[in-house]
N, C-alpha and C. Protein backbone atom coordinates (compact mmCIF):
# COMPACT_ATOMS: atom_id res chain seq x y z
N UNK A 1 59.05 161.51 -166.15
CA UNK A 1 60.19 162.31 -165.71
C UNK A 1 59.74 163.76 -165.49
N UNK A 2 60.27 164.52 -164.35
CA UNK A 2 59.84 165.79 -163.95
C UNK A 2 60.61 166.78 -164.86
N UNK A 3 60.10 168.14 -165.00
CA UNK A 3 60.35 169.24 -165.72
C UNK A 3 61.92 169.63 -165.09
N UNK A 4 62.03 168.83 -163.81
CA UNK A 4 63.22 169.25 -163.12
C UNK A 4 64.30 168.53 -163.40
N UNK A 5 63.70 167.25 -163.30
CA UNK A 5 65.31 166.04 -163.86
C UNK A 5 65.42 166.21 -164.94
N UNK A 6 64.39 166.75 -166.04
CA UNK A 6 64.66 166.95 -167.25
C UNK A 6 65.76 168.27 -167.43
N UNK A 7 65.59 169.12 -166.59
CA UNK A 7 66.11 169.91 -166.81
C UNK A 7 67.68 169.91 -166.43
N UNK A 8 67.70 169.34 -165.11
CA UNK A 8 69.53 168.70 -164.66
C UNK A 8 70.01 167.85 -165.51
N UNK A 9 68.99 167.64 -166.47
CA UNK A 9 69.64 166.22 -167.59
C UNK A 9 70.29 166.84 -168.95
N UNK A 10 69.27 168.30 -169.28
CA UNK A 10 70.04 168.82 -170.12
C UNK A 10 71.28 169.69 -169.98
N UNK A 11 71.00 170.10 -168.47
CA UNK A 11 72.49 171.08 -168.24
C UNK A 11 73.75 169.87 -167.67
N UNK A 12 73.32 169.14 -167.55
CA UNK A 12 74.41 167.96 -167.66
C UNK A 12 75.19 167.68 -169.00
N UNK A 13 74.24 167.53 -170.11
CA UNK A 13 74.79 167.12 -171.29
C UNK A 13 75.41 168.81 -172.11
N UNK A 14 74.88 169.71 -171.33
CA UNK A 14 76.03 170.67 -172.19
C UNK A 14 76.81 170.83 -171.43
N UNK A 15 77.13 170.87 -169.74
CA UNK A 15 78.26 170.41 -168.80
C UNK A 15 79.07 169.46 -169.91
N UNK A 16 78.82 168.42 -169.98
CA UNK A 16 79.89 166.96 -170.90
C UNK A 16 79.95 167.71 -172.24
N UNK A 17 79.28 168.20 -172.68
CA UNK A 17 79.57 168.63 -174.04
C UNK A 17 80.80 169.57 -174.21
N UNK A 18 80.11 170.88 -173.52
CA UNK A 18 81.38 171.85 -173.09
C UNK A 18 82.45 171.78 -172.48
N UNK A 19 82.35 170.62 -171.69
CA UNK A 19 83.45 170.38 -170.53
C UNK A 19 84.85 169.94 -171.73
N UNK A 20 84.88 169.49 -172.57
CA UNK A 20 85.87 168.95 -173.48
C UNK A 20 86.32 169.91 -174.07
N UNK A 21 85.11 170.56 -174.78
CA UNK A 21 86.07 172.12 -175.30
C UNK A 21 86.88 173.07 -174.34
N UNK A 22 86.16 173.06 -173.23
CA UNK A 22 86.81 174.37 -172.55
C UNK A 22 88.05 173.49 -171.84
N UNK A 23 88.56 172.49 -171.90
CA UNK A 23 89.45 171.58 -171.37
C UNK A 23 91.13 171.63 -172.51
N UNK A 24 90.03 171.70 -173.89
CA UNK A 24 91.25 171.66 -174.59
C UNK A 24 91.36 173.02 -175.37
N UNK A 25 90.27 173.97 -175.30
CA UNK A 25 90.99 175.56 -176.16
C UNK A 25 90.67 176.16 -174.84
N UNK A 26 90.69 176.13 -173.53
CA UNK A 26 90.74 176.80 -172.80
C UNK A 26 89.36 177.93 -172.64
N UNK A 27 89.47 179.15 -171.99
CA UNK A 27 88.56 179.88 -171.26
C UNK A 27 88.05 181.31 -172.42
N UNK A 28 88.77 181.26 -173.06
CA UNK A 28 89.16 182.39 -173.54
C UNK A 28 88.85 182.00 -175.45
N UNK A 29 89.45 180.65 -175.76
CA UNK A 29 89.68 180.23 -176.69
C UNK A 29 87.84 179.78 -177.49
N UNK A 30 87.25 179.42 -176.18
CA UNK A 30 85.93 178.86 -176.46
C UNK A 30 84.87 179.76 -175.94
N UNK A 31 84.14 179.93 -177.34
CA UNK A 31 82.77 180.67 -177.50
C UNK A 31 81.28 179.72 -176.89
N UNK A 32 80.33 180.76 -176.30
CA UNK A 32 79.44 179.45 -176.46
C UNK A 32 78.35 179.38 -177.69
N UNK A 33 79.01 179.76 -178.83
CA UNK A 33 78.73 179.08 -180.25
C UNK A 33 79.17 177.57 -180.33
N UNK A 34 80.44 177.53 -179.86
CA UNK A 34 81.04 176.73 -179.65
C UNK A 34 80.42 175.12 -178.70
N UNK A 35 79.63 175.81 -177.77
CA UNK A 35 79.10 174.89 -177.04
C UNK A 35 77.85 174.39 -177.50
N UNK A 36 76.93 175.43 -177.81
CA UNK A 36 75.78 174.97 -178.32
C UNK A 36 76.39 174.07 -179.77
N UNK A 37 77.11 174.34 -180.29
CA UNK A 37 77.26 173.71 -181.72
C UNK A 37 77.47 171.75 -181.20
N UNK A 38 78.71 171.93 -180.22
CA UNK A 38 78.96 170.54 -180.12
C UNK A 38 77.39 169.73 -179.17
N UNK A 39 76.87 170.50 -178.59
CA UNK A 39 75.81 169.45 -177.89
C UNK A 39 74.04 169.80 -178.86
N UNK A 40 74.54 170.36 -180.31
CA UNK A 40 73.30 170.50 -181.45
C UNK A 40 72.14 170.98 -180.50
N UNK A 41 72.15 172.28 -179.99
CA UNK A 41 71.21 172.57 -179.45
C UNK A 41 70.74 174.39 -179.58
N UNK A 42 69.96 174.77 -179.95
CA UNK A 42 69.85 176.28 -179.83
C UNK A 42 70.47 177.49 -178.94
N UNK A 43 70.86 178.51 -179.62
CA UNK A 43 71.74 179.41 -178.15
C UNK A 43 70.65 179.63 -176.63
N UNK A 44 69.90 179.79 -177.68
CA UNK A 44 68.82 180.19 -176.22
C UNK A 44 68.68 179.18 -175.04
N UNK A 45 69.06 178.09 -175.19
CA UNK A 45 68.84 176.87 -174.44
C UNK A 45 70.18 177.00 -173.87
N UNK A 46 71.13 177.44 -174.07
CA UNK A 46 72.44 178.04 -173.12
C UNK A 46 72.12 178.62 -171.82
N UNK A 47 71.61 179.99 -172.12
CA UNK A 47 70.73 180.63 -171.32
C UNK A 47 69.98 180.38 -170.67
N UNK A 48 69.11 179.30 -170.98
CA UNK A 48 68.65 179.07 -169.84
C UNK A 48 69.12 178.10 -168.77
N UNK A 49 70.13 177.41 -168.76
CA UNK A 49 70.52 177.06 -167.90
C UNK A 49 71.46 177.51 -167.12
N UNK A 50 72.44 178.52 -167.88
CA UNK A 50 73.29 178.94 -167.39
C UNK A 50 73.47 180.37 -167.73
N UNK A 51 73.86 181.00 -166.96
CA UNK A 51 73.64 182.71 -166.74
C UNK A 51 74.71 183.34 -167.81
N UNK A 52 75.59 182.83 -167.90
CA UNK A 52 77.02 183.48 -168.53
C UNK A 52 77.78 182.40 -168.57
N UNK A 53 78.60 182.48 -169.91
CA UNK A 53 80.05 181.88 -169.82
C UNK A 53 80.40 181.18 -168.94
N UNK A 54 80.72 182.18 -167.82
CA UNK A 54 81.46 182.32 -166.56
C UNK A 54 80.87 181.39 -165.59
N UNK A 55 79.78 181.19 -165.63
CA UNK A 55 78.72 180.34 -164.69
C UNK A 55 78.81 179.27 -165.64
N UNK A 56 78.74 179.03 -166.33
CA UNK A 56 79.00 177.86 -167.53
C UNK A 56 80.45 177.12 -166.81
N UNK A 57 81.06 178.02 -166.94
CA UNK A 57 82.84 177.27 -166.57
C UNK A 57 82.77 176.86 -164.97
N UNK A 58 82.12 177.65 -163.99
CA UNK A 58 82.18 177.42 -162.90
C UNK A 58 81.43 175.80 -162.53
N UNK A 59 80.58 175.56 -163.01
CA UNK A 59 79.82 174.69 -163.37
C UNK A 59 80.59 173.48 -164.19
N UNK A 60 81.29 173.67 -164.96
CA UNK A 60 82.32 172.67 -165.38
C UNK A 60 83.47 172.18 -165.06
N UNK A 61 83.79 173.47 -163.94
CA UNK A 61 84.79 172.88 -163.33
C UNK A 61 84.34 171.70 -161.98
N UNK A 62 83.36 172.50 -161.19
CA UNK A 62 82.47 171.63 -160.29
C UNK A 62 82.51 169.84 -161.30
N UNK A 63 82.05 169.76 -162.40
CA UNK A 63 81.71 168.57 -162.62
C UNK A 63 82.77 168.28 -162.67
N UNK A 64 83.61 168.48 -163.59
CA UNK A 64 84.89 167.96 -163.44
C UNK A 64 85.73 167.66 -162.92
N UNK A 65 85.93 168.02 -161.74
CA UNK A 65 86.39 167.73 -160.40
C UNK A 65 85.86 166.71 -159.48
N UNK A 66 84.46 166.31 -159.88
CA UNK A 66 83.59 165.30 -159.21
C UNK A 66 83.93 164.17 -160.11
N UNK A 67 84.22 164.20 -161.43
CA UNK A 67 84.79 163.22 -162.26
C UNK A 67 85.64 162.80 -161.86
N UNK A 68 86.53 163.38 -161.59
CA UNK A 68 88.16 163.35 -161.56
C UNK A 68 88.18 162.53 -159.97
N UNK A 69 87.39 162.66 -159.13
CA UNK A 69 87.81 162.25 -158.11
C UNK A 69 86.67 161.21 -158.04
N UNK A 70 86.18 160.43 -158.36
CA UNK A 70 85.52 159.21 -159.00
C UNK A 70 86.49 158.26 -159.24
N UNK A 71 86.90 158.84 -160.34
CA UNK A 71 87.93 157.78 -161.21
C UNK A 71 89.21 157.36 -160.18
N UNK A 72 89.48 158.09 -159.16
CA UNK A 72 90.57 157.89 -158.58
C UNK A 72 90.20 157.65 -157.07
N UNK A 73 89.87 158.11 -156.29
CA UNK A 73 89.66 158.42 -155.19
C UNK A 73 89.31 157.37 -154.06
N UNK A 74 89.17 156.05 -154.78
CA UNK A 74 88.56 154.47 -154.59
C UNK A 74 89.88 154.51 -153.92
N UNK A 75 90.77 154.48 -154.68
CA UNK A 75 92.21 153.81 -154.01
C UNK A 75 92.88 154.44 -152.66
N UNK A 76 92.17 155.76 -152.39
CA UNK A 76 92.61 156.38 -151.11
C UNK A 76 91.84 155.24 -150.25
N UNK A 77 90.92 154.74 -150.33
CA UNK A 77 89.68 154.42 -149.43
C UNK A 77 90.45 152.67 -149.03
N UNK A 78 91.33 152.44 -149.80
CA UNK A 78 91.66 150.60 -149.46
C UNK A 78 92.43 150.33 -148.32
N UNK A 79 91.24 150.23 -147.30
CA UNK A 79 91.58 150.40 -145.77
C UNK A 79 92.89 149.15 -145.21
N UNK A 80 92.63 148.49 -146.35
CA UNK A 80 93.37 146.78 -146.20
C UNK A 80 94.75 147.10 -146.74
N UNK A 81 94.79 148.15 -147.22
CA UNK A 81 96.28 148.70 -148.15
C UNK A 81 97.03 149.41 -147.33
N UNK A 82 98.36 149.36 -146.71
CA UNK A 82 99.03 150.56 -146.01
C UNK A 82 98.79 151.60 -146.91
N UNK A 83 98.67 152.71 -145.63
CA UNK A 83 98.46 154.00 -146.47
C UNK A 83 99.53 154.64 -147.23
N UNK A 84 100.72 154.37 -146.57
CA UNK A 84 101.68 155.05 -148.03
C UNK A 84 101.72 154.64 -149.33
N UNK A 85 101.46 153.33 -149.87
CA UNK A 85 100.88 152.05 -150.59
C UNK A 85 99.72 152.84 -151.22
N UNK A 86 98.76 152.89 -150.86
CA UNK A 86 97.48 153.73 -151.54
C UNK A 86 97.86 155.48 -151.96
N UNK A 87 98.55 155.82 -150.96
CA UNK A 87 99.44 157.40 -151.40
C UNK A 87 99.28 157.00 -152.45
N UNK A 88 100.69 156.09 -153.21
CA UNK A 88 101.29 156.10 -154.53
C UNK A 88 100.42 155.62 -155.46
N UNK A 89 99.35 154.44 -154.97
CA UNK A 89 98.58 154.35 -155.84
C UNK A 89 97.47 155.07 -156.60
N UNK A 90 97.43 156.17 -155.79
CA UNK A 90 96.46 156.98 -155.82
C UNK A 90 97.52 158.07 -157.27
N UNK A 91 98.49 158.27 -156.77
CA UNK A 91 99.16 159.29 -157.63
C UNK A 91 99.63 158.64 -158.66
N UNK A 92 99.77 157.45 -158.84
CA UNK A 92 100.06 156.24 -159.81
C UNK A 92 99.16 156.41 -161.56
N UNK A 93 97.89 156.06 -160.52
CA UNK A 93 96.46 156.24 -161.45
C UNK A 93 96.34 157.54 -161.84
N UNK A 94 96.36 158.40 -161.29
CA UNK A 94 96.33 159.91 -161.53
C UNK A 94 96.98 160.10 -163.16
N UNK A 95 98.43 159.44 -162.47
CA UNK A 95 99.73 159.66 -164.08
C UNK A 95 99.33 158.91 -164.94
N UNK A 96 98.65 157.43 -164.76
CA UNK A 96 98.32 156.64 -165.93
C UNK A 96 97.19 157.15 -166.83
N UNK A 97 95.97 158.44 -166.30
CA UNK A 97 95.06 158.85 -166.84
C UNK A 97 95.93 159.85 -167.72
N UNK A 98 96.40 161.29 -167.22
CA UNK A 98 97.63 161.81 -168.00
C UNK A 98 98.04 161.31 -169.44
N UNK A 99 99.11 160.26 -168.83
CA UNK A 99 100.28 159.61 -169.72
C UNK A 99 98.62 158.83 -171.08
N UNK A 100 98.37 158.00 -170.70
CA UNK A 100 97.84 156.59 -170.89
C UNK A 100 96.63 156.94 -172.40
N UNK A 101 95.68 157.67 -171.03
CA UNK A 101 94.48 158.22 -171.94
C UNK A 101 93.96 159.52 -172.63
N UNK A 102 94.54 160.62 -172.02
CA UNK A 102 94.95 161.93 -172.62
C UNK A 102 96.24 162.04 -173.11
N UNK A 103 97.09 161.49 -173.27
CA UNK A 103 98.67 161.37 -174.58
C UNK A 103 99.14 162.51 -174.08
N UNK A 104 99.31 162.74 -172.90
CA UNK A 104 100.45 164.14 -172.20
C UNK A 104 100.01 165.05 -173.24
N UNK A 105 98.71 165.47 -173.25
CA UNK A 105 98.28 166.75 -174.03
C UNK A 105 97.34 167.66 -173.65
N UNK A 106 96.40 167.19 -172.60
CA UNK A 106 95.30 168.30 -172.19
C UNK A 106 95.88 168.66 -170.88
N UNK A 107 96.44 167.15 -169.83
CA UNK A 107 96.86 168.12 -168.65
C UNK A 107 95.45 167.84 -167.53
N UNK A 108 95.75 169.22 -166.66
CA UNK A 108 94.20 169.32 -165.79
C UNK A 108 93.60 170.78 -166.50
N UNK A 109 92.35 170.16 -166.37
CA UNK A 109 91.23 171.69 -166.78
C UNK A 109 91.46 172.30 -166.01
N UNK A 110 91.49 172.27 -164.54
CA UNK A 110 91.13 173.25 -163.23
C UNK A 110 92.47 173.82 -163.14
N UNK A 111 94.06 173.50 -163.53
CA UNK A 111 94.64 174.19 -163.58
C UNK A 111 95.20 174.50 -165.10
N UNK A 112 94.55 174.08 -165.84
CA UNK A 112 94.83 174.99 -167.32
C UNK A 112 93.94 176.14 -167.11
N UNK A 113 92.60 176.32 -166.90
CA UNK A 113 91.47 176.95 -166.76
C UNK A 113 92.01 177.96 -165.44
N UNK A 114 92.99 177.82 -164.54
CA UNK A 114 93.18 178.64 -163.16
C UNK A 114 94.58 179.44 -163.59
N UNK A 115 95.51 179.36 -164.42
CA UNK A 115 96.40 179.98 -165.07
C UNK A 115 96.16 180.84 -165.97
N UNK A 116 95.09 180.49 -166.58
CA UNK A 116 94.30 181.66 -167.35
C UNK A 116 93.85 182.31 -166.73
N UNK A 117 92.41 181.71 -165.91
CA UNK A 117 91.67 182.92 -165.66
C UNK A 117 91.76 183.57 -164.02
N UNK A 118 92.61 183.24 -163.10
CA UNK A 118 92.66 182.93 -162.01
C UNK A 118 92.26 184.74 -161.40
N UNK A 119 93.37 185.36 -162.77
CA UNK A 119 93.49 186.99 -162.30
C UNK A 119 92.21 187.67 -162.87
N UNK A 120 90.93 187.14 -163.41
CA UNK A 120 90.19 187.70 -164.16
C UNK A 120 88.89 187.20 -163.96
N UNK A 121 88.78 186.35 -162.96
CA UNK A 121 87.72 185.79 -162.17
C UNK A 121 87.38 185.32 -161.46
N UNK A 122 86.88 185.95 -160.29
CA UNK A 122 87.10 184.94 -158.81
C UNK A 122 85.97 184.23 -158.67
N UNK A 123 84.98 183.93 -159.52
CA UNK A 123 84.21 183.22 -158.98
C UNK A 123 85.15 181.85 -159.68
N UNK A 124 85.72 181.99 -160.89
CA UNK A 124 86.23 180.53 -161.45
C UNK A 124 87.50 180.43 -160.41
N UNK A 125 88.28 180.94 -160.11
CA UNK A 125 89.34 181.40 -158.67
C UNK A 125 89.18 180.42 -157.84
N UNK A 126 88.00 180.35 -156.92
CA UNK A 126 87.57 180.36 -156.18
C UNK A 126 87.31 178.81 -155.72
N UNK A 127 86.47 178.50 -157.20
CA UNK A 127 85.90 177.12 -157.40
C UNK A 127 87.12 176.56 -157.63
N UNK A 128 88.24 176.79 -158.10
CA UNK A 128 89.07 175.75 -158.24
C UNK A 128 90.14 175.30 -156.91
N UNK A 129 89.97 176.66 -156.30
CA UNK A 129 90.59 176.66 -154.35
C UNK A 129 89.63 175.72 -154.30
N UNK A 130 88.37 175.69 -154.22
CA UNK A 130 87.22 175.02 -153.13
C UNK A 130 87.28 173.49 -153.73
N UNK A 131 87.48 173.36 -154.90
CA UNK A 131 87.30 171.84 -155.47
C UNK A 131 88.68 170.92 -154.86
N UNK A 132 90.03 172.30 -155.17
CA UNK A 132 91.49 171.71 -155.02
C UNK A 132 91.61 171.03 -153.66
N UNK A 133 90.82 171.55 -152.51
CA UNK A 133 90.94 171.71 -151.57
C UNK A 133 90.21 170.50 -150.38
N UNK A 134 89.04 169.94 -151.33
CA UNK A 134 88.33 169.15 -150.80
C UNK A 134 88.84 167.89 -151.24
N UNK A 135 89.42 167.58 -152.66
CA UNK A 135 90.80 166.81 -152.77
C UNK A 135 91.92 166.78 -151.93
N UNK A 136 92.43 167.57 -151.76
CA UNK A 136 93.52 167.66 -150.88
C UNK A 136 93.48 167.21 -149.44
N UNK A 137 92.29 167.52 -148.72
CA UNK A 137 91.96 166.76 -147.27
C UNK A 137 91.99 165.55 -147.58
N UNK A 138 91.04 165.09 -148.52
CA UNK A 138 91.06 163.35 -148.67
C UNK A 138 92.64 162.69 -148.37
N UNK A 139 93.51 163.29 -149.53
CA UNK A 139 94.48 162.91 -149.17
C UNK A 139 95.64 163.03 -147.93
N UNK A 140 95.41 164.35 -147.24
CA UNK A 140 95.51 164.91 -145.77
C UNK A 140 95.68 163.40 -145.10
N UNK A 141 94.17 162.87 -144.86
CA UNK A 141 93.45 162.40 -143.41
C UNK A 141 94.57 160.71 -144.09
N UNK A 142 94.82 160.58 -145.39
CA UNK A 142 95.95 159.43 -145.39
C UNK A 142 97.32 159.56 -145.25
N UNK A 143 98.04 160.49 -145.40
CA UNK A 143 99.09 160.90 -145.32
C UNK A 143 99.27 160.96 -143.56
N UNK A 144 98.14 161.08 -142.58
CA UNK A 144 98.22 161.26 -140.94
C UNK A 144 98.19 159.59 -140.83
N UNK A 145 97.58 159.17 -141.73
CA UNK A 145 97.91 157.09 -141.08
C UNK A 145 98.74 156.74 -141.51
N UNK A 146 99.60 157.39 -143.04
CA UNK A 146 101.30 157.01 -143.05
C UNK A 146 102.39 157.62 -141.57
N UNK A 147 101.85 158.69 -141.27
CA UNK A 147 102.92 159.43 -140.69
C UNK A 147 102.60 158.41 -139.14
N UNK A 148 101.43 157.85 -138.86
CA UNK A 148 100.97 156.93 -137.82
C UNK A 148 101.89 156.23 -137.28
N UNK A 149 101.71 154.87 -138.52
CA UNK A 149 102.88 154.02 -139.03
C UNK A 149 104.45 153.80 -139.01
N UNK A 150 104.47 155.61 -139.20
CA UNK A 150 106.49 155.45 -139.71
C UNK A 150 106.74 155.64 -140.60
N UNK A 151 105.76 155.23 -141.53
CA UNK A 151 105.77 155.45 -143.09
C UNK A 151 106.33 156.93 -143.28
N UNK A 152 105.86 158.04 -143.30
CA UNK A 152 106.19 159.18 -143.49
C UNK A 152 106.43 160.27 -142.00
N UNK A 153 107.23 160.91 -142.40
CA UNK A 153 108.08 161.43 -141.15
C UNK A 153 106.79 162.77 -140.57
N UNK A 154 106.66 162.35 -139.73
CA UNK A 154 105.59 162.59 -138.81
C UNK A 154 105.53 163.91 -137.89
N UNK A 155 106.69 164.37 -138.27
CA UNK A 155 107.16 166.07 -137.50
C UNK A 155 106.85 167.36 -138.72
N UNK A 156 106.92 166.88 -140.23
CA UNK A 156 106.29 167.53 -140.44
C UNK A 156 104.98 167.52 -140.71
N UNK A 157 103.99 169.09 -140.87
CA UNK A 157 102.57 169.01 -140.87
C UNK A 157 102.03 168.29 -142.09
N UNK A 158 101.17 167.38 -141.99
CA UNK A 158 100.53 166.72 -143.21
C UNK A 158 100.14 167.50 -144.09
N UNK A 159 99.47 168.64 -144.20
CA UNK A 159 98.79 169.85 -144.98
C UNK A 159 99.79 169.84 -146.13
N UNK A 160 101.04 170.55 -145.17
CA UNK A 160 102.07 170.88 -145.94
C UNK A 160 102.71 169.82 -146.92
N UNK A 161 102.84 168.39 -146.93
CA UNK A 161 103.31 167.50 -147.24
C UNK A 161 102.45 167.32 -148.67
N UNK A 162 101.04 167.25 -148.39
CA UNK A 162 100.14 167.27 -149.51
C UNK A 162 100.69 168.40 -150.48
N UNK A 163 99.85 170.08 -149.69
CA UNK A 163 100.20 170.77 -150.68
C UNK A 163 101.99 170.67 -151.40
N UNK A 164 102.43 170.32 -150.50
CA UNK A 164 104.00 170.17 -151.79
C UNK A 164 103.79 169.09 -152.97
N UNK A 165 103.16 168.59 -152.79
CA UNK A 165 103.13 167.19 -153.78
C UNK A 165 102.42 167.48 -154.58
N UNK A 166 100.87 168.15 -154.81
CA UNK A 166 99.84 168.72 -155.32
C UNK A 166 100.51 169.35 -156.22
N UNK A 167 101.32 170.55 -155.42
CA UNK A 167 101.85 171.72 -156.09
C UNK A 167 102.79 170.87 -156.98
N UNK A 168 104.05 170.03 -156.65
CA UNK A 168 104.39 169.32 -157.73
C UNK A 168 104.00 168.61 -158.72
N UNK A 169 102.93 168.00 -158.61
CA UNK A 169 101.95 167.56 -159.74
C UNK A 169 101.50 168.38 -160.61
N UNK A 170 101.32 169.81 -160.06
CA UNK A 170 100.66 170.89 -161.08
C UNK A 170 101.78 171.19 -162.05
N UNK A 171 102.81 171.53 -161.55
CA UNK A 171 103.68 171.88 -162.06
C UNK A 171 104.79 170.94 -163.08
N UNK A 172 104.62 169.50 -162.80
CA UNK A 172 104.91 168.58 -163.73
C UNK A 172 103.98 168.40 -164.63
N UNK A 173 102.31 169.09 -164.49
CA UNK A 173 102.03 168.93 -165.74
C UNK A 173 102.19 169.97 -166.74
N UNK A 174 102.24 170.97 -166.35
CA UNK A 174 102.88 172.09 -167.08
C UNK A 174 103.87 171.47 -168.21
N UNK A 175 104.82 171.22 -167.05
CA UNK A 175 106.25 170.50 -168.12
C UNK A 175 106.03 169.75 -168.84
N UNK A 176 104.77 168.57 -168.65
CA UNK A 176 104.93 167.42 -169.46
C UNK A 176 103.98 167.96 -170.86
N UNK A 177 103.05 169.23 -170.99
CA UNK A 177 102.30 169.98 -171.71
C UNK A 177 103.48 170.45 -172.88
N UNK A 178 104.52 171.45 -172.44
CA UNK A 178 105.30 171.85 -173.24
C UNK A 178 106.43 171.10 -173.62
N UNK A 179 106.68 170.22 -173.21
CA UNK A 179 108.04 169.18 -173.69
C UNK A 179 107.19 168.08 -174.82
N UNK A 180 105.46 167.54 -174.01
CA UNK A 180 105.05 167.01 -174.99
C UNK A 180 105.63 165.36 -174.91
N UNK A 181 105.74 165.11 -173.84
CA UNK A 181 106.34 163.68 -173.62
C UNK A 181 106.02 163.38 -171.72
N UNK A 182 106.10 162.33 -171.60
CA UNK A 182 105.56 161.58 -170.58
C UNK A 182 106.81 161.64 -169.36
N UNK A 183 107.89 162.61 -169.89
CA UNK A 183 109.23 162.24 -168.65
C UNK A 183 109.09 163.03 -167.49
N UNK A 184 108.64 163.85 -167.63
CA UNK A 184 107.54 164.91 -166.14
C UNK A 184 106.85 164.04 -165.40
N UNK A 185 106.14 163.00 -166.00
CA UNK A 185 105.06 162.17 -165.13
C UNK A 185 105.95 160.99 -164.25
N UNK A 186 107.32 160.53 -164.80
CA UNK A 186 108.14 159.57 -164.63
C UNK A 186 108.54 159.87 -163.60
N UNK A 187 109.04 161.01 -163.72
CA UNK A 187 110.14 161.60 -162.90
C UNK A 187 109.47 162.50 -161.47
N UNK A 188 108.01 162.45 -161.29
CA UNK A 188 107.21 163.35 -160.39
C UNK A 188 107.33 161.61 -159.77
N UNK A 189 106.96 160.64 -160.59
CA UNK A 189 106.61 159.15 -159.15
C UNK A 189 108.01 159.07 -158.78
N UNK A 190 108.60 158.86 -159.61
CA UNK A 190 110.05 158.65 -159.00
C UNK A 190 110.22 159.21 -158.22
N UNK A 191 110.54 160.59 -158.05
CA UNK A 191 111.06 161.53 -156.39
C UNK A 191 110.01 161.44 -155.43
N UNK A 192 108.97 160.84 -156.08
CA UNK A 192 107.54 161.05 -155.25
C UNK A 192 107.86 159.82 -154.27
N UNK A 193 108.21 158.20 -154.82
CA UNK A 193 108.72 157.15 -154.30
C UNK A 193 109.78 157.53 -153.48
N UNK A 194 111.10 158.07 -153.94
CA UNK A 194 112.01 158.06 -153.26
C UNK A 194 112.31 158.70 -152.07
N UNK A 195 111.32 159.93 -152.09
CA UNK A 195 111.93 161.22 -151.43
C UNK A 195 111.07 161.09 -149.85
N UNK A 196 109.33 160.92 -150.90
CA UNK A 196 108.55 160.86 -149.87
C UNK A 196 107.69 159.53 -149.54
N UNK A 197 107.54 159.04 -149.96
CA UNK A 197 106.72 157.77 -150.01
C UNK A 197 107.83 156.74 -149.60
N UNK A 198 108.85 157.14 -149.12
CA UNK A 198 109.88 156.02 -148.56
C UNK A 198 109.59 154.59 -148.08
């Protein structure tokens, strides 16, 4: 193994290491004492992979976002599926990770992490526009083969259709964070089914 894969192998494993802390005490909340402690490794070995904090988080959000759209992103792709059909399934899976396997308690990093630091760092700013964003086309270019179809009403712009839904997703997880119960996630498919996914 090269000095190089060795080296993407260890800033990987404090990426996964850190990525959990800074997910659940946030930007502010987590030291990187904190990081070196959970992946048992010396501070200095922080440093060298990563410049600052700040490049630390930027870097975690990047992975995390490549995670996140792994786990889901299959179901945009089921060419054999009407696309409004894969829409919901896509936002389906999304809520079952939420609800299911995080217990309506962490939410998203990229917008727990963008409410914090959004006013206090544009390089983390930035990365979470550029990550949000390359998500958001995916779902774009399906929302133009519902509106194809009939499926979805086709006069207005797809962009816009996404970002409203996005933006409602962000904002139902907010709610479902401070209420602390799963009826935000219920109630985002529901209008999501009824309103738009007709």
């Amino acid at each position: 193994m090269s000095a190089t894969v060795k080296n993407i192998d260890k800033a990987d494993y404090l990426l996964d290491k850190g990525l959990n802390i800074l997910w659940s005490k946030g930007y502010n909340g987590t030291s990187v004492n904190d990081i070196v402690s959970a992946a048992d490794v010396p501070k200095g070995s922080f440093y060298f992979y990563f410049k600052s904090k700040e490049d630390f988080t930027v870097r975690a959000l990047q992975r995390y976002f490549s995670l996140k759209r792994a786990a889901t992103i299959e179901l945009l792709n089921q060419e054999n599926i009407p696309a409004v059909e894969r829409l919901f399934n896509y936002y389906n899976k999304r809520v079952v990770i939420v609800r299911d396997q995080l217990n309506c308690s962490l939410g998203c990093m990229g917008c727990n992490i963008g409410l914090e630091m959004a006013e206090h760092s544009e390089s983390i700013r930035t990365t979470i526009v550029h990550e949000e964003q390359k998500t958001r086309q995916i779902i774009v270019d399906v929302v133009k083969e519902a509106q194809k179809d009939g499926s979805i009403d086709a006069n207005i712009d797809a962009g816009k259709i996404v970002d409203f839904i996005e933006d409602a997703y962000k904002g139902m997880l907010t709610s479902m964070k401070e209420n602390k119960c799963a009826d935000p996630l219920n109630n985002f498919l529901y209008f999501l089914k009824t309103l738009i996914l007709k």
